[in-house]
CSV table of C-alpha atoms in Angstrom, one decimal:
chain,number,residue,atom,x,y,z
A,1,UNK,CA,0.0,0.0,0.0
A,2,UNK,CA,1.7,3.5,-1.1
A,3,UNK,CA,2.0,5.9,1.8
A,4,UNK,CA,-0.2,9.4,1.4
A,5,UNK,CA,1.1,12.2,0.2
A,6,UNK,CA,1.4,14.8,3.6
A,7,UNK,CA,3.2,11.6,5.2
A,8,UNK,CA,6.0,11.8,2.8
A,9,UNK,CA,6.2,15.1,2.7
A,10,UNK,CA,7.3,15.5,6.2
A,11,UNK,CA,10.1,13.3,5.9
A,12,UNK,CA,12.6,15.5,5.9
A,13,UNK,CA,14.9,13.7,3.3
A,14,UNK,CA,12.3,15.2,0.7
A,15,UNK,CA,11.8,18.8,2.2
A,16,UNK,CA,11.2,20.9,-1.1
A,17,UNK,CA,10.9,18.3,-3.3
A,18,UNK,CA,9.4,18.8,-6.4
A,19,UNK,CA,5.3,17.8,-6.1
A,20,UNK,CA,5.9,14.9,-8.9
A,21,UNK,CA,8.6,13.5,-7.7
A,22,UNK,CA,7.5,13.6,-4.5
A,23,UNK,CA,4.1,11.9,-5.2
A,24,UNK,CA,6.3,9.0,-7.9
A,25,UNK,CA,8.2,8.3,-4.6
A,26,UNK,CA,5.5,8.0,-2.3
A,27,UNK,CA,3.8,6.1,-4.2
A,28,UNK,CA,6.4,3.2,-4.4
A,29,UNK,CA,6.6,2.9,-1.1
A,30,UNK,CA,5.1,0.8,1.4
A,31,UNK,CA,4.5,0.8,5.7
A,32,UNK,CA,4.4,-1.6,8.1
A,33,UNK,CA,3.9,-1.5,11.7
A,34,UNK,CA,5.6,-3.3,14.1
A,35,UNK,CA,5.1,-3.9,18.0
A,36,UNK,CA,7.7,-2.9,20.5
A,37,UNK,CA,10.7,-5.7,20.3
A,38,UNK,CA,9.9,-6.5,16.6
A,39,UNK,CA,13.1,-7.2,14.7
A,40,UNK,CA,12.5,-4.2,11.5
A,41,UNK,CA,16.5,-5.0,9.9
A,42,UNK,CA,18.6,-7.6,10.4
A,43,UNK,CA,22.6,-7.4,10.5
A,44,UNK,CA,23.6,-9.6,7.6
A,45,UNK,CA,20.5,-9.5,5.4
A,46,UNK,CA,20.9,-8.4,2.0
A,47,UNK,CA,19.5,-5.0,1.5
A,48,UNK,CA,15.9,-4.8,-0.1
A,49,UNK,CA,15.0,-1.5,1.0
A,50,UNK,CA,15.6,2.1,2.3
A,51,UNK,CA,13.7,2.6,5.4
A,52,UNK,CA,11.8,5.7,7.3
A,53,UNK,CA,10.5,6.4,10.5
A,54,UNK,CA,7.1,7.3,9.8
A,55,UNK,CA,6.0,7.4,13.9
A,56,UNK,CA,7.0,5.3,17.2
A,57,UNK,CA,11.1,5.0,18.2
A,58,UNK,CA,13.7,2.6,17.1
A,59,UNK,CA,17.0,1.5,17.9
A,60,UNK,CA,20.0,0.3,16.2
A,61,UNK,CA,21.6,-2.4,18.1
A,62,UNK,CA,25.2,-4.1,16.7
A,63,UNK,CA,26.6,-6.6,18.3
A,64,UNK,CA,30.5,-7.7,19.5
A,65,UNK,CA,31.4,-11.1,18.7
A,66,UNK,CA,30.9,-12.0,22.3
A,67,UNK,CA,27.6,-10.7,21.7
A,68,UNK,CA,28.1,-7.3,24.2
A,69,UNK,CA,25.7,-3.9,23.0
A,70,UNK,CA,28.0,-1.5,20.9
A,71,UNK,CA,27.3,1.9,19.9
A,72,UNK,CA,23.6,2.1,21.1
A,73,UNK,CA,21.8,4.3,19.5
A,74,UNK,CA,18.2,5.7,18.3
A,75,UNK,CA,16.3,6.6,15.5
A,76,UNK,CA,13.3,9.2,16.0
A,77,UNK,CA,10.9,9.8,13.1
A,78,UNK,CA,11.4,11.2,10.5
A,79,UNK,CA,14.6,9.7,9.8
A,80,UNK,CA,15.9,7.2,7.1
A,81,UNK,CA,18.0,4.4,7.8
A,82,UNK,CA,19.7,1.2,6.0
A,83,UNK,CA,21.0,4.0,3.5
A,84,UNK,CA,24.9,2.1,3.7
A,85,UNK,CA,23.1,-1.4,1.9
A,86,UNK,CA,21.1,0.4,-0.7
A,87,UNK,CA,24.2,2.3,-1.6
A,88,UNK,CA,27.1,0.1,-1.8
A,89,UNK,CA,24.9,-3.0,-1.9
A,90,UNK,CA,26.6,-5.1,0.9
A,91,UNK,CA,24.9,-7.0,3.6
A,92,UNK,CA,23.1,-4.7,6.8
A,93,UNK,CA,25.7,-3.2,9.0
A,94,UNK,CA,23.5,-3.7,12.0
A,95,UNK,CA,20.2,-4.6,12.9
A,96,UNK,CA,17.2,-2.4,14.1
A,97,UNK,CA,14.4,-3.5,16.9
A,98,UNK,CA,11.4,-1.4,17.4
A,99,UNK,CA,11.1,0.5,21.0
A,100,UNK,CA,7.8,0.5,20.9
A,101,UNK,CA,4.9,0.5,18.4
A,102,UNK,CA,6.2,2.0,15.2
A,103,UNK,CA,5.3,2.9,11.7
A,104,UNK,CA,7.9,2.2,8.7
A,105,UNK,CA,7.8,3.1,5.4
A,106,UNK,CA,10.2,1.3,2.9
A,107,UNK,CA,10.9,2.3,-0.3
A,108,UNK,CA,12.5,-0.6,-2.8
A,109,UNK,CA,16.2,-0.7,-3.3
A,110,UNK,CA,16.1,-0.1,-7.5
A,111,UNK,CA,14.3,3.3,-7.0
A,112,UNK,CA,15.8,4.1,-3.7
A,113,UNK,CA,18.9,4.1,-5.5
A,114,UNK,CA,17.3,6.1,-8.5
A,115,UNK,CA,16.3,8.8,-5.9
A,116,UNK,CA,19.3,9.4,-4.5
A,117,UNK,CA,21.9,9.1,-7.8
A,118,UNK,CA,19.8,10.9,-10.0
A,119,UNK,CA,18.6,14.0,-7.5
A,120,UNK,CA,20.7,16.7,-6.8
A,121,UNK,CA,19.0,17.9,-3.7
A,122,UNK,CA,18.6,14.1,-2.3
A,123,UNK,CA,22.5,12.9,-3.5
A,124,UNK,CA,23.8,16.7,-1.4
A,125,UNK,CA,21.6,16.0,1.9
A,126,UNK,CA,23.0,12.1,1.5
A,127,UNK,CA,26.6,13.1,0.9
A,128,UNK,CA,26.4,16.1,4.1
A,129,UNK,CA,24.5,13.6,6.6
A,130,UNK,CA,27.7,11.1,5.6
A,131,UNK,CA,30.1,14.3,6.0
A,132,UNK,CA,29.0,14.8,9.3
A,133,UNK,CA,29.5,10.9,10.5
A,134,UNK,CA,32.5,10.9,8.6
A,135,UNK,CA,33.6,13.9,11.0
A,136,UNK,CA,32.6,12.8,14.2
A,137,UNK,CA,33.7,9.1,13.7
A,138,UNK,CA,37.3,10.9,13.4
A,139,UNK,CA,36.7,13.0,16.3
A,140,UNK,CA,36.0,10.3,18.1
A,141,UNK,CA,39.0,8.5,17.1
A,142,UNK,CA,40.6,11.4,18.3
A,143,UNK,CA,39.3,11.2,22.0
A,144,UNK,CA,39.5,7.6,22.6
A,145,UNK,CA,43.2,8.1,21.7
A,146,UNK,CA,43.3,10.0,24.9
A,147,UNK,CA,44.9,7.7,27.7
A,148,UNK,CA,43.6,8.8,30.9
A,149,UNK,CA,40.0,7.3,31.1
A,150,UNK,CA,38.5,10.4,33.1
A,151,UNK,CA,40.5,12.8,30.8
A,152,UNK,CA,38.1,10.8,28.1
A,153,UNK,CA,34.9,11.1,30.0
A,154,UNK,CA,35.3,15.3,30.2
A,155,UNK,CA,35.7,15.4,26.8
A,156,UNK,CA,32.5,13.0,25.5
A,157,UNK,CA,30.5,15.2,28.1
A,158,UNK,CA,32.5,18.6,26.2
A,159,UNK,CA,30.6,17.2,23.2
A,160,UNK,CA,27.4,17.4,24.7
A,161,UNK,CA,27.5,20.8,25.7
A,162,UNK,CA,24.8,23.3,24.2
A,163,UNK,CA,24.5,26.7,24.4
A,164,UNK,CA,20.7,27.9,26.1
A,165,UNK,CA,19.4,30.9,28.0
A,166,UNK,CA,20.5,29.4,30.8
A,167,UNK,CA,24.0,29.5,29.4
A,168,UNK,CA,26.0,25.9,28.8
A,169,UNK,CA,23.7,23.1,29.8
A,170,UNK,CA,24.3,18.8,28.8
A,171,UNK,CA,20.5,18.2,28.2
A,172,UNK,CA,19.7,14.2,27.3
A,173,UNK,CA,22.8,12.9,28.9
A,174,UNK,CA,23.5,9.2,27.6
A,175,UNK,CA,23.5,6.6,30.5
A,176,UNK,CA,26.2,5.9,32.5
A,177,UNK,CA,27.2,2.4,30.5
A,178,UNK,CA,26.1,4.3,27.2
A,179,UNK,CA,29.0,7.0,27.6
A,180,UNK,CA,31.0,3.8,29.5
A,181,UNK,CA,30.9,2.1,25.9
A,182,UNK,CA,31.7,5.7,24.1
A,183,UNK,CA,34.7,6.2,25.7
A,184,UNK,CA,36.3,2.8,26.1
A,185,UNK,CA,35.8,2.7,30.1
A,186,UNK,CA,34.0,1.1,32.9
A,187,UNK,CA,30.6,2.5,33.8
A,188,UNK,CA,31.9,2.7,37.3
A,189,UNK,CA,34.4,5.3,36.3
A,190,UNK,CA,32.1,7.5,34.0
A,191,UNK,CA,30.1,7.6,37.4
A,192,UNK,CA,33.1,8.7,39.5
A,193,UNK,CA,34.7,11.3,36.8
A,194,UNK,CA,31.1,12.8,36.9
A,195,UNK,CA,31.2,12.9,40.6
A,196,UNK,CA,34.4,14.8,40.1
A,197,UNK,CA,33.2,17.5,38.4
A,198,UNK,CA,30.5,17.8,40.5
A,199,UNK,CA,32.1,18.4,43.7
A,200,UNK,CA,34.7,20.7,41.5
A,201,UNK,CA,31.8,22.6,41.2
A,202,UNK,CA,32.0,22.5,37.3
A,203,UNK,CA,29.0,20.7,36.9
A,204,UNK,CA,25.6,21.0,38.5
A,205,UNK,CA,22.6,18.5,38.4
A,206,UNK,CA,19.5,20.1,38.0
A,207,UNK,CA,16.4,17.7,37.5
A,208,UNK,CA,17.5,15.7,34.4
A,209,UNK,CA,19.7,18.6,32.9
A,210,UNK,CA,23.4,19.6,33.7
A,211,UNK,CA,24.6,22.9,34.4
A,212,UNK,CA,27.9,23.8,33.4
A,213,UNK,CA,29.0,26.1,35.7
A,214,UNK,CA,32.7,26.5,34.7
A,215,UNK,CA,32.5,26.5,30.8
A,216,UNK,CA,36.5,27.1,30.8
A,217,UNK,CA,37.3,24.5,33.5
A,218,UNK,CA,35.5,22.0,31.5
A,219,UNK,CA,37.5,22.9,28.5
A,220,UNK,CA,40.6,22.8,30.5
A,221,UNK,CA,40.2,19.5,32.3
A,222,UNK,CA,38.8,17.9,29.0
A,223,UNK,CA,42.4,18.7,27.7
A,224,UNK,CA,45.1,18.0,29.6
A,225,UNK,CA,42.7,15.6,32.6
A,226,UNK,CA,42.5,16.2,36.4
A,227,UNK,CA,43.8,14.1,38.8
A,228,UNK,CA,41.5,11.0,39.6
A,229,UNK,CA,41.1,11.5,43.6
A,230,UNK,CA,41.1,8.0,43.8
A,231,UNK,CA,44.0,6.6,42.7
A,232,UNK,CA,46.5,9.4,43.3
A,233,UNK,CA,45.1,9.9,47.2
A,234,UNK,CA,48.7,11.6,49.0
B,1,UNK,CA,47.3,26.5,-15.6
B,2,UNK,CA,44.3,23.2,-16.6
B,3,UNK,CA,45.5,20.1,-16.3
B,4,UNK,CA,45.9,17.9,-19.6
B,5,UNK,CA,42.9,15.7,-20.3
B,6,UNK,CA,44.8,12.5,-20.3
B,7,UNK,CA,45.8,13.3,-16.6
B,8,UNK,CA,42.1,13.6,-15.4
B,9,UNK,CA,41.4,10.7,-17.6
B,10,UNK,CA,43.7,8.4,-15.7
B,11,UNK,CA,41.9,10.0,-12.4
B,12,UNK,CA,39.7,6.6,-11.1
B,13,UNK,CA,36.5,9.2,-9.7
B,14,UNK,CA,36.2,10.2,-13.3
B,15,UNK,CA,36.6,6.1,-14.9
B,16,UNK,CA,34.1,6.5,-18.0
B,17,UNK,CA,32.8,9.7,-17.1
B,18,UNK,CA,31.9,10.9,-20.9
B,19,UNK,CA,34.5,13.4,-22.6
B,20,UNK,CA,33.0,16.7,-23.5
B,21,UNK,CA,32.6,16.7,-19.1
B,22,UNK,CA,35.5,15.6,-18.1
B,23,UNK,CA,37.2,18.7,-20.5
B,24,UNK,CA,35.1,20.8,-18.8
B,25,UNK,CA,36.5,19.5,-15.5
B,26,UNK,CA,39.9,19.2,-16.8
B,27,UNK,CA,40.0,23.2,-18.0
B,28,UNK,CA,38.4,24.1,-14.5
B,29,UNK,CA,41.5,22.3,-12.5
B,30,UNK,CA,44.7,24.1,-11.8
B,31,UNK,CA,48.2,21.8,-11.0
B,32,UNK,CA,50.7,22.9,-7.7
B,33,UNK,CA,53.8,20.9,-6.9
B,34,UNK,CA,54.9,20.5,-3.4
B,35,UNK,CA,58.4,19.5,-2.4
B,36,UNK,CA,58.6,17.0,1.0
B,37,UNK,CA,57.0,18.2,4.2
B,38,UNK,CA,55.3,21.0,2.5
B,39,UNK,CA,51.2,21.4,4.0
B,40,UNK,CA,49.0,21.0,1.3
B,41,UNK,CA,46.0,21.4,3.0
B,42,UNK,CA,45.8,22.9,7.3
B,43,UNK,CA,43.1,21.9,9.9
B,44,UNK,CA,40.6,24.8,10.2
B,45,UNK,CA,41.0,26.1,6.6
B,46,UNK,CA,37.8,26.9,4.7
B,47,UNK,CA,37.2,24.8,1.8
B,48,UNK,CA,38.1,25.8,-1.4
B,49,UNK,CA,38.5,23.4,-3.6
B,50,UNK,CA,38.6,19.7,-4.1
B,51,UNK,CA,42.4,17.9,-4.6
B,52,UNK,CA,43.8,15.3,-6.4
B,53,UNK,CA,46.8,13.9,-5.9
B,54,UNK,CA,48.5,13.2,-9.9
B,55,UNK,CA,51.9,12.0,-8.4
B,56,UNK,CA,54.3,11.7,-5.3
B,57,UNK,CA,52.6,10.8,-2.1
B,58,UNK,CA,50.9,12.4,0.7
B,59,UNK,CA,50.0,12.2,4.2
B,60,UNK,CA,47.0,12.8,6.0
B,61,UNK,CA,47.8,14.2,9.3
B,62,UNK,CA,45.8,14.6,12.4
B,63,UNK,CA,47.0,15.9,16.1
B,64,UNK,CA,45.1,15.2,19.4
B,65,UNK,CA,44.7,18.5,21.8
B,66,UNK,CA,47.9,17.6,23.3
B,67,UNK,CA,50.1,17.2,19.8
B,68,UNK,CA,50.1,13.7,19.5
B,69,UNK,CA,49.7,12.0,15.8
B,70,UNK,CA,46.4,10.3,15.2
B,71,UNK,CA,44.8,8.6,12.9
B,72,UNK,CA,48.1,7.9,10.3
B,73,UNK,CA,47.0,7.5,6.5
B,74,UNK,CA,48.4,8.3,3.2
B,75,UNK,CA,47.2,9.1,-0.2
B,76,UNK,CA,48.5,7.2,-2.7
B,77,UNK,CA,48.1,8.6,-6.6
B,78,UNK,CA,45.1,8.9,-8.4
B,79,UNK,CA,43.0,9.6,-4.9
B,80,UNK,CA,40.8,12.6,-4.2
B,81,UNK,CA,41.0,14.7,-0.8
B,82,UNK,CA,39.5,17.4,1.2
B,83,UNK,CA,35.9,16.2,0.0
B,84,UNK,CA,34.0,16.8,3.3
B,85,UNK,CA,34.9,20.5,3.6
B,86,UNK,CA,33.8,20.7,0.0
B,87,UNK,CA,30.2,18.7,0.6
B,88,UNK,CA,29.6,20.5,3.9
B,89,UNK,CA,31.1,23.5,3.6
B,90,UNK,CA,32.7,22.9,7.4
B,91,UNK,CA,36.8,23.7,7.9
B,92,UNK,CA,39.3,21.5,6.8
B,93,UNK,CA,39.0,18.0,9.4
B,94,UNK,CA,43.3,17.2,9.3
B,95,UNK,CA,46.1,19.0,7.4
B,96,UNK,CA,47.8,17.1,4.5
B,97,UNK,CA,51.3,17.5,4.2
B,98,UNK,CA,53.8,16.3,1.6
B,99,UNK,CA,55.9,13.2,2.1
B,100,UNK,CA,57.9,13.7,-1.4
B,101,UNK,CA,57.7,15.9,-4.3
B,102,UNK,CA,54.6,15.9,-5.0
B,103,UNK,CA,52.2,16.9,-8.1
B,104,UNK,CA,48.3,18.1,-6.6
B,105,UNK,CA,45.7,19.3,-9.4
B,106,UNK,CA,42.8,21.3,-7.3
B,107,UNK,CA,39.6,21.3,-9.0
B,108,UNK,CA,37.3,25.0,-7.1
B,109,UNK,CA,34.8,24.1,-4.4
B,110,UNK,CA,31.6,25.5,-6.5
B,111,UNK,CA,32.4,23.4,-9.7
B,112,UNK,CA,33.3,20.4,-7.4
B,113,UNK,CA,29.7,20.3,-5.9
B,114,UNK,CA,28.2,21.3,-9.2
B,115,UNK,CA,30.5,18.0,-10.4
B,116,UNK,CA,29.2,16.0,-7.3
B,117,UNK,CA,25.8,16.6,-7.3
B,118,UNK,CA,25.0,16.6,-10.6
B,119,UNK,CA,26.3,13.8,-11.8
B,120,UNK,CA,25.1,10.6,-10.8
B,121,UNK,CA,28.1,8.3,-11.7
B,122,UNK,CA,30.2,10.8,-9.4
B,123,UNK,CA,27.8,11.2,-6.7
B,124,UNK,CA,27.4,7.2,-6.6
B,125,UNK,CA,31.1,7.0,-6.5
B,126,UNK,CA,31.5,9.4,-3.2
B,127,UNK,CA,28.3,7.7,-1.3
B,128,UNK,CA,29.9,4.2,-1.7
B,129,UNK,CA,33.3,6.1,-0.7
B,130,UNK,CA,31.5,7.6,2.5
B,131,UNK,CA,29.4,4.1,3.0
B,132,UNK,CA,33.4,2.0,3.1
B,133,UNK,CA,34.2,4.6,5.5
B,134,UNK,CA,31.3,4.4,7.9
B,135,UNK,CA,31.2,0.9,7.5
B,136,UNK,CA,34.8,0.8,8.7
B,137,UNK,CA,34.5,3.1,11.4
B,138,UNK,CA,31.6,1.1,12.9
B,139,UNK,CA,33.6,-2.0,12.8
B,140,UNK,CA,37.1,-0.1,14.6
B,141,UNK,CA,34.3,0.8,17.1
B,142,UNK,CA,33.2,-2.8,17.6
B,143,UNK,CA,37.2,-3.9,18.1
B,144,UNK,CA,38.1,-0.7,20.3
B,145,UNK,CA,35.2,-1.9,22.7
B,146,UNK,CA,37.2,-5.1,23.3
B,147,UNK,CA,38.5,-4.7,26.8
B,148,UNK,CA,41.8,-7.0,26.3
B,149,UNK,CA,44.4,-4.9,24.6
B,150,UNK,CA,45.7,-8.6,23.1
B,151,UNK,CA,42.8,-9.2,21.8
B,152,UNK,CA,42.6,-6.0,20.7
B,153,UNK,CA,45.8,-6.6,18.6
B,154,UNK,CA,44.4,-9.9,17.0
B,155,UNK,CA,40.8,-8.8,15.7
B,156,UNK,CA,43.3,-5.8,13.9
B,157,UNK,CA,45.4,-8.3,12.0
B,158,UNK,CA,42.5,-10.1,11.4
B,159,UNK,CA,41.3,-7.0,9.4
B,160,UNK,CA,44.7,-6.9,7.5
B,161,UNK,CA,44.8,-10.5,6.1
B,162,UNK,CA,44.4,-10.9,2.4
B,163,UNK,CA,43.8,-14.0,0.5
B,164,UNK,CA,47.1,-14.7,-2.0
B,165,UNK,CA,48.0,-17.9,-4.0
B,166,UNK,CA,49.8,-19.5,-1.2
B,167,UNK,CA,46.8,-19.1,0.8
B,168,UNK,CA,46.4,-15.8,3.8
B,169,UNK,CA,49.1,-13.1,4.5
B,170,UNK,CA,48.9,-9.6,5.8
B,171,UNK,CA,51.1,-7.6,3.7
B,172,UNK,CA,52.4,-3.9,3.8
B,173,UNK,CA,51.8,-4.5,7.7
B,174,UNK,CA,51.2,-0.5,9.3
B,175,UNK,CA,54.3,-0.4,11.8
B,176,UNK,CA,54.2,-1.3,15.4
B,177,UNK,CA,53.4,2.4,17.0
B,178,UNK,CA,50.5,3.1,14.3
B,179,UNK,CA,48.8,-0.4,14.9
B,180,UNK,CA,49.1,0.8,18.7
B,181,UNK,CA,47.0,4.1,17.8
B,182,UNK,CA,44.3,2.0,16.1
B,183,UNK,CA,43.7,0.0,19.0
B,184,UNK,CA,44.5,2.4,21.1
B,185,UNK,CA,47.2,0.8,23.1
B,186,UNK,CA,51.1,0.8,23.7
B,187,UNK,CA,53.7,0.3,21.1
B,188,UNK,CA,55.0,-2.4,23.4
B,189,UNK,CA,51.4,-4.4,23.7
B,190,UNK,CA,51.2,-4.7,19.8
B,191,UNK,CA,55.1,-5.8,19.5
B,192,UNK,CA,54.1,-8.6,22.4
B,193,UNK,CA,51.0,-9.5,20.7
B,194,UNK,CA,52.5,-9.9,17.3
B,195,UNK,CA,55.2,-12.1,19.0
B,196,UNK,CA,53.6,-14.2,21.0
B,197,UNK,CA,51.4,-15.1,17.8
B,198,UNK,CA,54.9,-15.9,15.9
B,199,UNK,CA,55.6,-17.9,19.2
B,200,UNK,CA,52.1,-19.9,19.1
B,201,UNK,CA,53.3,-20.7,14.8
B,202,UNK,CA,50.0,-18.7,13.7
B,203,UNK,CA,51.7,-16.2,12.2
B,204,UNK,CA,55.1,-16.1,10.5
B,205,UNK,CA,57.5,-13.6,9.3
B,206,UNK,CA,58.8,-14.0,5.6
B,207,UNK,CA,60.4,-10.9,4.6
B,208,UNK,CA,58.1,-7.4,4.7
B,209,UNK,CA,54.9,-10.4,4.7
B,210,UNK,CA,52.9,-12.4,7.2
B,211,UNK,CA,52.0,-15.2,6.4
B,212,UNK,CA,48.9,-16.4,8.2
B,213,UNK,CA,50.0,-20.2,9.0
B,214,UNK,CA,46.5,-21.2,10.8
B,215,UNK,CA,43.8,-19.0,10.0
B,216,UNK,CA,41.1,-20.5,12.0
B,217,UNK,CA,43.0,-19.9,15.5
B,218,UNK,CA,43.6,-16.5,14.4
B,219,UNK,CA,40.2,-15.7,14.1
B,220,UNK,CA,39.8,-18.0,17.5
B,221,UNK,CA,42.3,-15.5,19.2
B,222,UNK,CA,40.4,-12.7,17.6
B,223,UNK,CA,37.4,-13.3,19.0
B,224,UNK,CA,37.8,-14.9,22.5
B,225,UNK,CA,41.5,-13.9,23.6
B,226,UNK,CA,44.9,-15.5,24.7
B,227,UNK,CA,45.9,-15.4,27.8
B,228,UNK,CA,49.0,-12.4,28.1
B,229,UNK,CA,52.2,-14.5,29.0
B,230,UNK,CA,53.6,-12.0,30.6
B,231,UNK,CA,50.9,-11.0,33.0
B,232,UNK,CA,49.6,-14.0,34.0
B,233,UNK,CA,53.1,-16.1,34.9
B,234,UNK,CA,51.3,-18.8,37.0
């Protein structure tokens, strides 16, 4: 069944897409729902489609060979995933369970592949959303080379840092063994660096948001570390 | 000064791209040379144009807060560089410098993206670039979350070996202290690792090649461990 019209055009992939394109695309595509736990792509499987959020929460789940959780993360609507298969045609890089009831729409590999090769405006938002991973996958290289664990806990939280009215605030802080598997660590010491900080005074809890309240110290002790109290105790 | 046409011919982004286009591109590229250790492109630089390197050799150079090398790669002939500043319009991510003389033809940012994005073949050919590279990112995230810097050691060879007509061998092996940046680890855990595989007959040293002498335990080793000899002496 072809998805409607004012349900593809809110996908943001085709903001300002031309009306007939638009309504060819929408057209070829078809939704499914599936209930929370529902397996929507599996690692391995050949590619058959590219896939969008229409409504509901998802998450992309890859696996260690030991079978440990790597590199959590979740996909809100609106979004398109499986985008790496359709374009270099090689097996699913990770599989994707729904959170909780969820809408997909899936658009065939032939004319996903059309869609994106032969449209400017869809080939450019492709090629900057892959700029961007590009970039932070190498700045994260960058901070796990970093050899003092707490040093590398400051700077994952310096990455969360936004600017509000409020001045710096970490809104939608990852959990503890979330930033524990982002920075190469135990979750035990994401929660004591944190602790740090917080009797430093550098960081405030406030509800579920975080106050920076030294912007500079952060900076600082994100670049050349602070002493972890508990193993350098004189 | 435009580079000859048989020079961008021999470039593999533009493999069969039709003739009367790639003159056009060819006419819109200028050629520098660049003796060793010149930069050919800085960290933090705006974007203006897309490179190529025609001859010599180049390397890609990035430096954590603190100085320190990360992230070692070079760029052999024929490649393309500095295409994420170009898409995204974001500063320069590394500096590139010189290794030997060098020969770099620089094709303007607005006629690279009008190149990019409106050509299919060329668009294809950087979104299965960009898929290689966030395929391989996600899988040196999957081998950086092993906790056993051994391991850690093994699961990277793994990545190098090759099949060759007298069966697997890692050639053109990266040296000791770059392998210890990718896993993030000392130079002195990947020469133990690398030794005590030698030791255990899995691997063995002919000339500047490894040949892999029993695959299936290095693939064992890379995915459940060996114990360290040298920390666990019972």
């Amino acid at each position: 069944m072809p998805i409607a019209l004012e349900i593809a055009a809110n996908i943001p992939l085709f903001k300002d897409f031309d009306e007939p394109s638009l309504k060819k695309v929408a057209n070829l595509m078809s939704c499914k729902s599936f209930q929370s736990h529902d397996i929507v792509m599996r690692k391995g499987d050949t590619a058959d489609s590219l896939a969008f959020l229409i409504s509901g929460k998802l998450q992309v789940v890859d696996l260690s060979e030991e079978g440990r959780e790597i590199g959590i993360h979740f996909i809100q609507p609106g979004a398109y995933f499986g985008e790496l298969s359709v374009i270099d045609g090689q097996p699913r890089s990770a599989s994707v369970i729904s959170v909780k009831l969820s809408e997909v729409a899936f658009l065939p590999s032939g004319q996903a592949r059309e869609l994106i090769f032969h449209h400017p405006l869809i080939a450019k938002r492709l090629l900057t959303h892959f700029a961007q991973i590009v970039r932070s996958a190498s700045s994260q290289r960058t901070l796990l080379s970093i050899p003092n664990a707490f040093q590398r806990v400051f700077a994952q939280l310096q990455t969360f840092v936004r600017e509000s009215k409020d001045g710096q605030v970490i809104e939608g802080l990852p959990k503890q063994h979330e930033i524990a598997i982002m920075v190469n660590t135990s979750r035990e010491t994401v929660s004591r660096a944190i602790h740090t900080l917080m009797k430093m005074n550098i960081l405030e809890k406030q509800g579920t948001i975080l106050i920076v309240r030294k912007p500079e110290q952060l900076k600082h002790v994100a670049t050349v570390g602070v002493d972890d109290p508990n193993t350098n105790k004189k």
